Short mmCIF file of C-alpha atoms in Angstrom, two decimals:
data_model
loop_
_atom_site.label_atom_id
_atom_site.label_comp_id
_atom_site.label_asym_id
_atom_site.label_seq_id
_atom_site.Cartn_x
_atom_site.Cartn_y
_atom_site.Cartn_z
CA MET A 1 -17.65 71.72 -64.24
CA LYS A 2 -17.39 75.41 -62.90
CA GLN A 3 -19.12 73.76 -59.34
CA TYR A 4 -16.08 71.53 -59.17
CA VAL A 5 -14.34 75.00 -59.97
CA THR A 6 -15.75 76.35 -57.27
CA ARG A 7 -15.05 73.70 -55.01
CA LEU A 8 -12.00 73.31 -55.40
CA LEU A 9 -11.49 76.94 -55.06
CA VAL A 10 -13.40 76.39 -51.89
CA ILE A 11 -11.44 73.96 -50.41
CA ALA A 12 -7.90 76.65 -50.99
CA ALA A 13 -8.72 78.85 -49.36
CA VAL A 14 -10.02 77.11 -46.68
CA ALA A 15 -6.29 75.72 -46.23
CA LEU A 16 -4.35 78.76 -46.88
CA VAL A 17 -6.56 80.26 -43.86
CA ALA A 18 -5.88 77.72 -41.34
CA ALA A 19 -2.19 77.88 -43.39
CA LEU A 20 -1.60 81.33 -42.16
CA VAL A 21 -3.37 81.16 -39.03
CA ASP A 22 -1.55 78.53 -37.85
CA GLY A 23 1.83 80.15 -39.40
CA SER A 24 1.05 83.79 -37.62
CA VAL A 25 1.56 82.11 -34.58
CA ARG A 26 3.58 79.36 -34.65
CA GLY A 27 5.57 82.05 -36.59
CA LEU A 28 6.82 82.01 -40.65
CA LYS A 29 10.18 81.38 -39.38
CA MET A 30 12.91 79.16 -40.98
CA PRO A 31 15.54 77.35 -38.50
CA PRO A 32 18.99 78.06 -37.90
CA LYS A 33 21.03 77.24 -40.57
CA PRO A 34 25.03 76.45 -39.53
CA ASP A 35 27.64 77.38 -40.99
CA GLU A 36 29.02 74.31 -43.46
CA THR A 37 32.57 75.71 -43.58
CA ARG A 38 33.52 76.51 -39.91
CA VAL A 39 35.99 73.36 -38.73
CA PRO A 40 36.54 72.93 -34.88
CA HIS A 41 39.43 73.23 -33.74
CA LEU A 42 41.93 71.01 -31.39
CA PRO A 43 42.17 70.59 -27.42
CA PRO A 44 44.96 71.54 -26.50
CA ARG A 45 48.40 68.73 -26.39
CA PRO A 46 49.77 68.03 -23.34
CA ALA A 47 53.61 69.41 -23.13
CA GLY A 48 55.71 67.39 -24.60
CA THR A 49 53.67 65.25 -26.53
CA PRO A 50 55.12 64.72 -29.92
CA ALA A 51 51.71 65.21 -32.66
CA PRO A 52 51.03 62.23 -34.53
CA SER A 53 54.15 62.56 -37.72
CA ASP A 54 50.89 61.93 -40.72
CA ALA A 55 48.28 63.83 -38.98
CA ALA A 56 50.67 67.03 -39.44
CA GLU A 57 52.33 66.12 -42.61
CA THR A 58 48.37 66.00 -43.96
CA SER A 59 45.96 68.27 -42.18
CA ALA A 60 45.59 71.65 -42.44
CA PRO A 61 46.46 73.45 -38.74
CA ALA A 62 42.64 74.60 -37.99
CA ASP A 63 43.06 77.92 -35.78
CA SER A 64 41.70 78.06 -32.02
CA THR A 65 38.67 80.44 -33.25
CA GLY A 66 37.36 77.06 -34.91
CA THR A 67 37.43 79.09 -39.07
CA ALA A 68 38.05 77.92 -42.12
CA THR A 69 41.22 76.05 -42.68
CA GLU A 70 43.07 76.16 -46.08
CA ASP A 71 42.81 71.94 -46.12
CA GLY A 72 39.53 72.38 -44.91
CA PHE A 73 37.74 69.30 -42.65
CA THR A 74 39.80 66.57 -43.45
CA PRO A 75 39.56 62.62 -42.14
CA GLN A 76 42.80 63.19 -40.48
CA LEU A 77 41.74 66.68 -38.36
CA LEU A 78 39.09 64.43 -37.43
CA ALA A 79 41.02 61.75 -36.39
CA GLU A 80 42.99 64.41 -34.37
CA LEU A 81 39.69 65.22 -33.06
CA MET A 82 38.70 61.57 -31.44
CA GLU A 83 41.77 61.03 -29.81
CA SER A 84 39.71 64.58 -27.33
CA PRO A 85 36.81 63.43 -24.65
CA SER A 86 35.95 66.46 -25.50
CA THR A 87 34.50 65.28 -28.57
CA ILE A 88 31.66 63.48 -29.56
CA LEU A 89 30.95 62.26 -33.15
CA ILE A 90 27.12 61.40 -34.42
CA ASP A 91 25.91 60.10 -37.44
CA ALA A 92 23.21 61.48 -38.82
CA ARG A 93 22.45 58.55 -41.86
CA SER A 94 19.95 56.42 -41.13
CA ASP A 95 19.53 53.18 -38.75
CA ALA A 96 20.28 50.11 -41.57
CA GLU A 97 24.15 53.04 -42.57
CA HIS A 98 25.16 53.03 -39.29
CA ARG A 99 25.13 50.34 -38.47
CA GLN A 100 26.35 48.77 -41.83
CA GLY A 101 29.89 50.25 -40.53
CA ARG A 102 30.58 54.28 -38.89
CA ILE A 103 33.80 55.65 -37.66
CA PRO A 104 34.39 54.57 -34.78
CA ASN A 105 32.53 55.25 -31.37
CA SER A 106 29.90 57.40 -32.84
CA PHE A 107 26.14 57.84 -31.67
CA HIS A 108 23.13 57.58 -34.38
CA LEU A 109 20.51 61.15 -34.10
CA GLU A 110 18.64 62.36 -36.32
CA PRO A 111 17.31 65.38 -37.13
CA SER A 112 13.10 63.73 -35.79
CA ASP A 113 14.80 62.56 -32.65
CA LEU A 114 14.55 65.69 -31.69
CA GLY A 115 11.98 67.76 -29.70
CA ARG A 116 9.71 64.29 -29.22
CA ASP A 117 9.40 61.08 -26.70
CA SER A 118 11.46 58.87 -28.95
CA ALA A 119 13.65 56.36 -28.37
CA LYS A 120 17.02 58.35 -28.60
CA SER A 121 15.50 61.07 -25.87
CA SER A 122 17.67 59.46 -23.41
CA LEU A 123 20.61 59.49 -26.13
CA VAL A 124 19.71 63.27 -26.45
CA GLN A 125 19.45 64.45 -23.02
CA PHE A 126 23.06 62.76 -22.11
CA LEU A 127 24.31 64.82 -25.19
CA ILE A 128 22.82 67.89 -23.78
CA ASP A 129 24.27 67.14 -20.31
CA THR A 130 27.02 66.67 -22.14
CA ALA A 131 26.92 69.53 -23.33
CA ALA A 132 26.22 71.67 -20.61
CA GLY A 133 29.65 70.05 -18.37
CA ASP A 134 31.74 70.78 -21.04
CA PRO A 135 31.97 73.78 -22.18
CA ASN A 136 35.25 72.95 -24.34
CA VAL A 137 32.52 69.49 -26.54
CA GLN A 138 32.71 70.02 -29.60
CA PHE A 139 30.44 68.30 -31.82
CA ILE A 140 31.35 66.43 -34.88
CA ILE A 141 28.20 65.36 -37.34
CA TYR A 142 28.07 63.77 -40.15
CA CYS A 143 26.30 61.81 -43.11
CA GLY A 144 27.29 60.10 -45.83
CA GLY A 145 28.79 63.03 -47.94
CA GLY A 146 28.48 64.39 -51.19
CA ASP A 147 25.24 66.01 -51.40
CA CYS A 148 23.93 65.03 -48.12
CA HIS A 149 21.25 67.73 -45.65
CA ALA A 150 20.98 65.10 -42.95
CA SER A 151 24.40 66.81 -40.73
CA ARG A 152 22.24 70.08 -41.66
CA ASP A 153 18.79 69.31 -41.03
CA LEU A 154 20.22 67.72 -37.49
CA ALA A 155 22.24 70.94 -36.33
CA SER A 156 19.54 72.97 -38.02
CA GLN A 157 17.18 70.47 -34.96
CA MET A 158 19.71 70.76 -32.49
CA ILE A 159 20.78 74.53 -32.99
CA ARG A 160 16.90 75.24 -32.58
CA TYR A 161 16.57 72.68 -28.80
CA GLY A 162 19.42 75.04 -27.63
CA PHE A 163 23.34 73.55 -28.15
CA ARG A 164 25.62 76.20 -29.09
CA GLU A 165 26.01 76.67 -31.71
CA ASP A 166 29.79 77.26 -32.15
CA GLN A 167 29.31 73.18 -30.52
CA ILE A 168 28.95 72.11 -33.88
CA TYR A 169 30.44 71.26 -36.70
CA MET A 170 30.06 68.98 -39.49
CA PHE A 171 32.19 66.15 -41.56
CA GLU A 172 31.85 67.18 -45.17
CA GLY A 173 34.21 64.43 -46.18
CA GLY A 174 31.51 61.75 -44.36
CA TYR A 175 31.46 58.72 -43.97
CA PRO A 176 32.75 57.70 -47.27
CA ALA A 177 35.82 59.62 -47.44
CA TRP A 178 36.91 58.02 -43.89
CA VAL A 179 36.92 54.77 -45.07
CA GLU A 180 38.47 57.05 -48.13
CA ALA A 181 41.21 58.09 -46.01
CA GLY A 182 41.13 54.30 -44.72
CA TYR A 183 40.12 55.14 -41.09
CA GLU A 184 39.27 51.83 -39.16
CA ILE A 185 35.18 51.26 -38.42
CA GLN A 186 32.81 50.42 -36.89
CA SER A 187 29.76 48.51 -36.51
CA GLY A 188 26.79 46.62 -34.95
CA ASP A 189 23.76 47.89 -32.88
CA PRO A 190 24.50 51.59 -32.09
CA LEU A 191 25.98 52.63 -29.69
CA PHE A 192 23.43 54.16 -26.91
CA MET B 1 -38.96 59.04 -48.47
CA PRO B 2 -35.96 60.22 -50.24
CA LEU B 3 -33.45 63.34 -48.38
CA HIS B 4 -32.49 63.73 -51.79
CA PRO B 5 -34.11 63.87 -54.91
CA SER B 6 -31.40 62.62 -57.07
CA VAL B 7 -30.79 60.05 -54.52
CA SER B 8 -34.03 57.94 -55.12
CA ALA B 9 -32.37 57.18 -58.97
CA PRO B 10 -28.12 56.50 -58.04
CA SER B 11 -26.02 55.56 -60.67
CA GLY B 12 -23.66 53.20 -59.24
CA CYS B 13 -23.60 54.13 -56.41
CA ALA B 14 -24.66 50.92 -53.94
CA CYS B 15 -22.75 48.08 -54.98
CA PRO B 16 -21.74 46.61 -52.52
CA ALA B 17 -18.29 45.50 -54.40
CA LYS B 18 -17.27 49.19 -56.00
CA THR B 19 -18.93 51.10 -52.52
CA ILE B 20 -16.20 48.30 -50.75
CA VAL B 21 -13.30 49.34 -53.10
CA LEU B 22 -14.03 53.94 -53.44
CA THR B 23 -14.36 53.39 -49.92
CA THR B 24 -11.52 51.98 -48.94
CA CYS B 25 -8.89 54.21 -52.29
CA ARG B 26 -11.22 56.76 -50.18
CA PHE B 27 -9.48 55.78 -46.70
CA LEU B 28 -6.12 54.85 -48.03
CA ALA B 29 -5.69 58.85 -49.99
CA GLY B 30 -8.15 60.70 -46.62
CA GLY B 31 -6.00 58.71 -44.59
CA ALA B 32 -2.40 59.11 -45.94
CA PHE B 33 -2.88 62.61 -46.05
CA LEU B 34 -4.25 63.45 -42.05
CA LEU B 35 -0.49 60.94 -40.87
CA ALA B 36 0.88 62.48 -42.70
CA ALA B 37 0.17 66.59 -42.25
CA THR B 38 -0.76 65.46 -38.14
CA MET B 39 3.01 64.65 -38.30
CA LYS B 40 4.30 67.46 -39.79
CA LEU B 41 1.98 70.11 -37.87
CA GLN B 42 3.66 69.07 -35.11
CA ASP B 43 7.42 70.16 -35.94
CA PRO B 44 6.75 72.87 -38.59
CA GLN B 45 10.58 73.27 -38.80
CA LEU B 46 11.31 69.80 -39.35
CA PHE B 47 9.19 69.73 -42.18
CA MET B 48 11.16 73.29 -43.40
CA LEU B 49 14.07 71.63 -43.47
CA SER B 50 12.82 68.93 -45.86
CA ILE B 51 11.47 71.11 -47.47
CA ASP B 52 14.39 73.25 -48.21
CA ALA B 53 16.35 69.86 -48.64
CA PHE B 54 15.11 69.07 -52.08
CA GLY B 55 15.73 72.88 -53.82
CA LEU B 56 12.62 73.06 -55.27
CA VAL B 57 11.13 76.15 -53.36
CA PRO B 58 12.60 79.38 -53.05
CA SER B 59 13.36 80.27 -49.42
CA ALA B 60 12.04 82.73 -48.42
CA LEU B 61 8.85 80.38 -49.55
CA VAL B 62 9.77 77.48 -47.42
CA PRO B 63 7.62 78.95 -44.15
CA PHE B 64 4.42 79.25 -46.05
CA PHE B 65 5.07 75.95 -47.39
CA ALA B 66 5.37 74.59 -44.12
CA TYR B 67 2.35 75.53 -43.41
CA ALA B 68 0.09 75.31 -46.57
CA ILE B 69 0.87 71.70 -47.71
CA PRO B 70 -0.02 69.82 -44.57
CA TRP B 71 -3.65 72.35 -44.02
CA THR B 72 -3.80 71.58 -47.50
CA GLU B 73 -4.33 67.97 -47.16
CA ILE B 74 -6.38 68.12 -43.22
CA VAL B 75 -8.87 69.70 -44.90
CA ALA B 76 -8.52 67.15 -49.12
CA GLY B 77 -7.83 64.33 -46.21
CA LEU B 78 -10.90 65.43 -44.09
CA LEU B 79 -13.73 65.16 -47.29
CA LEU B 80 -12.00 62.07 -48.13
CA VAL B 81 -12.59 60.48 -45.73
CA TYR B 82 -16.13 61.56 -44.66
CA GLY B 83 -17.17 61.39 -48.57
CA PHE B 84 -17.47 64.64 -48.24
CA TRP B 85 -17.07 67.18 -52.27
CA SER B 86 -15.14 64.06 -52.49
CA ARG B 87 -14.13 64.15 -56.20
CA ALA B 88 -12.95 67.49 -56.10
CA ALA B 89 -11.38 66.50 -53.05
CA GLY B 90 -10.13 63.58 -55.26
CA VAL B 91 -8.68 66.38 -58.02
CA VAL B 92 -6.47 68.07 -54.76
CA GLY B 93 -5.44 64.35 -54.01
CA VAL B 94 -3.80 64.19 -57.64
CA GLY B 95 -2.24 67.02 -57.98
CA LEU B 96 -0.86 66.96 -54.11
CA TYR B 97 0.47 63.35 -54.45
CA GLY B 98 1.40 64.25 -58.54
CA VAL B 99 3.87 66.88 -56.99
CA PHE B 100 4.68 65.42 -53.81
CA THR B 101 6.03 61.67 -56.85
CA ALA B 102 7.71 63.66 -59.16
CA ALA B 103 9.51 66.50 -56.12
CA LEU B 104 10.81 62.29 -54.59
CA ALA B 105 11.59 61.19 -58.18
CA TRP B 106 13.42 63.64 -58.47
CA VAL B 107 15.41 64.52 -56.10
CA TYR B 108 15.35 60.26 -55.80
CA LEU B 109 16.86 59.90 -60.22
CA SER B 110 19.42 63.05 -59.35
CA GLY B 111 21.13 60.80 -56.57
CA ALA B 112 21.01 63.47 -54.07
CA ASP B 113 20.78 62.47 -50.35
CA VAL B 114 17.25 64.14 -49.16
CA ASP B 115 15.12 62.91 -46.29
CA CYS B 116 11.59 62.62 -47.53
CA GLY B 117 10.50 64.28 -44.97
CA CYS B 118 6.55 62.45 -46.07
CA PHE B 119 5.52 61.39 -43.06
CA GLY B 120 7.18 64.67 -40.20
CA GLY B 121 9.89 62.52 -37.55
CA LEU B 122 6.96 59.23 -38.14
CA PHE B 123 9.24 56.17 -38.89
CA GLY B 124 12.75 58.18 -38.44
CA ARG B 125 14.43 59.19 -41.68
CA GLY B 126 12.24 58.78 -44.34
CA ASP B 127 14.51 58.36 -46.60
CA VAL B 128 14.06 58.37 -50.69
CA GLY B 129 13.62 55.34 -52.65
CA PRO B 130 11.65 52.68 -55.21
CA PHE B 131 9.41 51.91 -52.08
CA SER B 132 8.43 54.94 -51.35
CA LEU B 133 7.51 56.37 -54.96
CA VAL B 134 5.34 52.97 -55.41
CA ARG B 135 3.57 54.36 -52.36
CA ASN B 136 2.76 57.54 -53.94
CA THR B 137 1.68 55.84 -56.69
CA ILE B 138 -0.89 54.05 -55.32
CA PHE B 139 -2.74 57.14 -53.28
CA ILE B 140 -1.94 59.25 -56.79
CA ALA B 141 -4.25 55.67 -58.44
CA CYS B 142 -7.29 56.02 -54.54
CA SER B 143 -7.16 59.47 -55.65
CA ALA B 144 -7.73 59.66 -59.63
CA VAL B 145 -10.15 56.66 -58.64
CA VAL B 146 -12.69 59.15 -56.27
CA VAL B 147 -12.47 61.52 -59.37
CA LEU B 148 -13.80 58.40 -61.80
CA ARG B 149 -16.15 56.67 -59.99
CA GLY B 150 -16.91 59.37 -57.11
CA ALA B 151 -17.43 58.58 -53.16
CA GLY B 152 -19.27 55.46 -53.43
CA ALA B 153 -22.51 55.55 -50.66
CA ALA B 154 -20.38 54.73 -47.88
CA SER B 155 -20.11 58.79 -47.92
CA LEU B 156 -21.56 62.14 -47.21
CA ASP B 157 -22.28 62.33 -51.12
CA HIS B 158 -24.57 59.38 -51.53
CA VAL B 159 -25.78 60.27 -48.50
CA LEU B 160 -27.04 64.28 -48.70
CA GLY B 161 -26.67 63.76 -53.48
CA VAL B 162 -24.07 66.08 -53.88
CA GLU B 163 -22.45 63.57 -56.05
CA CYS B 164 -23.59 60.46 -56.39
CA ALA B 165 -26.13 61.14 -58.49
CA HIS B 166 -23.91 62.49 -61.29
CA ASN B 167 -21.78 60.75 -63.11
CA PRO B 168 -19.54 62.11 -65.22
CA SER B 169 -18.47 58.67 -66.74
CA SER B 170 -22.27 58.03 -67.34
CA PRO B 171 -24.56 60.61 -68.59
CA PRO B 172 -27.81 60.99 -66.39
CA GLN B 173 -30.00 58.99 -66.95
CA ALA B 174 -33.66 58.83 -67.42
CA GLY B 175 -36.10 60.40 -64.51
CA GLN B 176 -32.85 61.27 -62.22
CA GLN B 177 -32.13 64.81 -62.35
CA ALA B 178 -28.65 66.50 -62.36
CA PRO B 179 -26.94 68.61 -59.16
#
């Protein structure tokens, strides 16, 4: 018995030393955590264009600094933002969920798609190029709503890989809130 | 001339069927450890996000665990695959897979939408569900078999006479030395 305990301790010690050496070389640092409460700002509306009446009634106006508003990030606000070409929607849910139903014109991306040679590397490159080419672009990430970590994880990964933190927003209500609000959905193969 | 006095009378090590079963168990449990660890260490920060999402580890300790877990998997995985100190490595296997399975079960029952992070980003998003629970249970069983029955004949333990002759489930036979 003593022999096995000794071996277990040796295994633990070897693993611990290796982990500490590896960790100190590569850095024991947590990835950045995005601010989940920030609300994206609405794009400037061309002069003379009336604001959609339903959105004006139901959504709280987001201020230009992108800070949280009273009502937070509602589906109505998202629908308004989607009218702007500077808004890019990203679905962080699983591939199966994305195919089954998604917010229209959203791309599918998972945290593990960044930083490795994945099938999504062309999409990642497209997003990087878009972010570089348009300083006003807003990436809005959503997932399954509720206690969903996929949006946060993807946002953290995007910030790590060079996307500006102030370009990334999270639609906390996610797909369920969008469906519940009665907006149209899209299904089938991913856009990219 | 045997390599070690105790190898001359192995207790149940050389039976081909048993050797196949034990070797398969070792390779399943150890191979999964090595694959999972390699993928986790390719992007430790992605694994940190997974650990943090489970909410079971204080945030300050997440980076430590993000390195400690895969390196423990590597050490235990190598020992299991080569069949050296197999019972001790099997205990580590039962412990690690047990903790992973308990964490997965807790997340699954709580209904949280969390990426398993089991194999890094190898298979994309790893949803926590019945499949991952059953898979981990199989790995626990494989590790437990190694703990109870040893590494089998196709192992360094057998070649070096480290463990095979001393099977805790069957007392040493006459003329056989305990290590």
